[in-house]
XYZ file of C-alpha atoms in Angstrom:
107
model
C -24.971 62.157 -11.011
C -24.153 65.129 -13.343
C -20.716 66.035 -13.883
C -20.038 69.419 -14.642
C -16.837 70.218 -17.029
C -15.809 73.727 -17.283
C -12.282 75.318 -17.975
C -10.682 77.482 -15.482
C -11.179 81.223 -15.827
C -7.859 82.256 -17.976
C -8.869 79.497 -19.906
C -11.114 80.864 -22.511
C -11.107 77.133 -24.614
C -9.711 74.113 -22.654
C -7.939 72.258 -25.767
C -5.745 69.278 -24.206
C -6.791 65.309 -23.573
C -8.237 64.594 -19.972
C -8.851 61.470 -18.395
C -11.861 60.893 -15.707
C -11.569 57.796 -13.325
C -15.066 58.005 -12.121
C -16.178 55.587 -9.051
C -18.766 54.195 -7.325
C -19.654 51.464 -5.014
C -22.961 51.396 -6.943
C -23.340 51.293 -10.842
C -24.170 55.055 -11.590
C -25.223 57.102 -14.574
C -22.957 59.870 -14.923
C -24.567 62.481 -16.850
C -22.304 64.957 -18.618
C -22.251 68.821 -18.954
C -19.374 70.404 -20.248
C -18.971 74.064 -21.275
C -16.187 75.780 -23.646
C -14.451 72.188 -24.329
C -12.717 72.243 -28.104
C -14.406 69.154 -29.905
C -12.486 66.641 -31.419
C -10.181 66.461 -28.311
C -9.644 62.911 -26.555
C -11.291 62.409 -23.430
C -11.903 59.036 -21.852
C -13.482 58.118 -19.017
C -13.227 55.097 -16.962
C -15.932 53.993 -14.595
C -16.664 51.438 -12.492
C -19.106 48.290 -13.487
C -22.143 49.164 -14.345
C -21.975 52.690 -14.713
C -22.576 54.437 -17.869
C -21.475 57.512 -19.042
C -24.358 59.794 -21.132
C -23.311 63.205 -22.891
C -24.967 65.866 -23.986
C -26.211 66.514 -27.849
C -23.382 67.592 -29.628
C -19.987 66.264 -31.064
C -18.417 65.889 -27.612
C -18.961 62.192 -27.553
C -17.625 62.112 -30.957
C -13.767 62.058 -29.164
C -14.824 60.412 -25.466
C -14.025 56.782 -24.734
C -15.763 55.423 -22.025
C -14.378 52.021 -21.094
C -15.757 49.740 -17.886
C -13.073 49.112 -15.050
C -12.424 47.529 -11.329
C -11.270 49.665 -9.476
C -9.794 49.597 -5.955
C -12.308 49.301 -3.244
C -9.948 51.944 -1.173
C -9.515 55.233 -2.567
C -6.071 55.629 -1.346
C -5.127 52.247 -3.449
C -7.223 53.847 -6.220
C -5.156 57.525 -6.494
C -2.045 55.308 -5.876
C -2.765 53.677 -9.184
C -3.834 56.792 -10.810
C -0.502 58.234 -10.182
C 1.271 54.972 -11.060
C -0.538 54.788 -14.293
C -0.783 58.418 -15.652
C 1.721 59.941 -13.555
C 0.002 62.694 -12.254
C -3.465 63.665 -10.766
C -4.299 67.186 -11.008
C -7.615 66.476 -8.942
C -9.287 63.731 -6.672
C -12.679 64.481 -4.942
C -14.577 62.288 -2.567
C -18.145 62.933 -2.315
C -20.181 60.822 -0.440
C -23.669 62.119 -1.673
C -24.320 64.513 -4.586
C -26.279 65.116 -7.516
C -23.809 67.702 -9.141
C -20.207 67.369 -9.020
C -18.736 70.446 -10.566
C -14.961 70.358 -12.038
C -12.927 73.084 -13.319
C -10.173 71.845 -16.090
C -7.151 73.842 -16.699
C -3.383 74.193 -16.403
């Protein structure tokens, strides 16, 4: 799957740490694309077992953590803990097929 990162519109650079909980009932490659991101930011992203996380040339990884977790097998539990544990989710998509998941980061 391909996960597109892009700011939002009035966002010319996005500049500020995000953090990805990215799930699966399968172990997944998540391919990353990311557009006008400022390098040397700290992005991590957690996925479940298996899963891997591949970026693009560049510096990006340079700053991303990927780290292995269990997650809930319900995704209410799942943006429960989210919330619990970051204290705010600005997004939460369910897809059940796709080959492109496209995310807009922002204020």
């Amino acid at each position: 799957v391909t996960l597109h990162l892009n700011p939002i519109s009035s966002v010319h650079i996005h500049q500020k740490p995000l953090v990805f909980l990215l799930n699966s009932p399968l172990p997944l490659v998540w391919k990353l694309k990311t557009e006008r991101l400022a390098p040397g930011i700290r992005r991590v992203f957690f996925v479940s077992l298996g899963s891997i996380v591949q970026f693009e040339k560049g510096n990006f990884s340079l700053s991303a953590e990927t780290e292995e977790k269990f997650f809930p097998e319900k995704n209410e539990h799942l943006l429960q803990e989210a919330q619990k544990e970051y204290g705010a989710v600005t997004s939460f998509t369910e897809l059940k097929i796709s080959r492109n998941i496209y995310i807009k980061v922002g204020e």
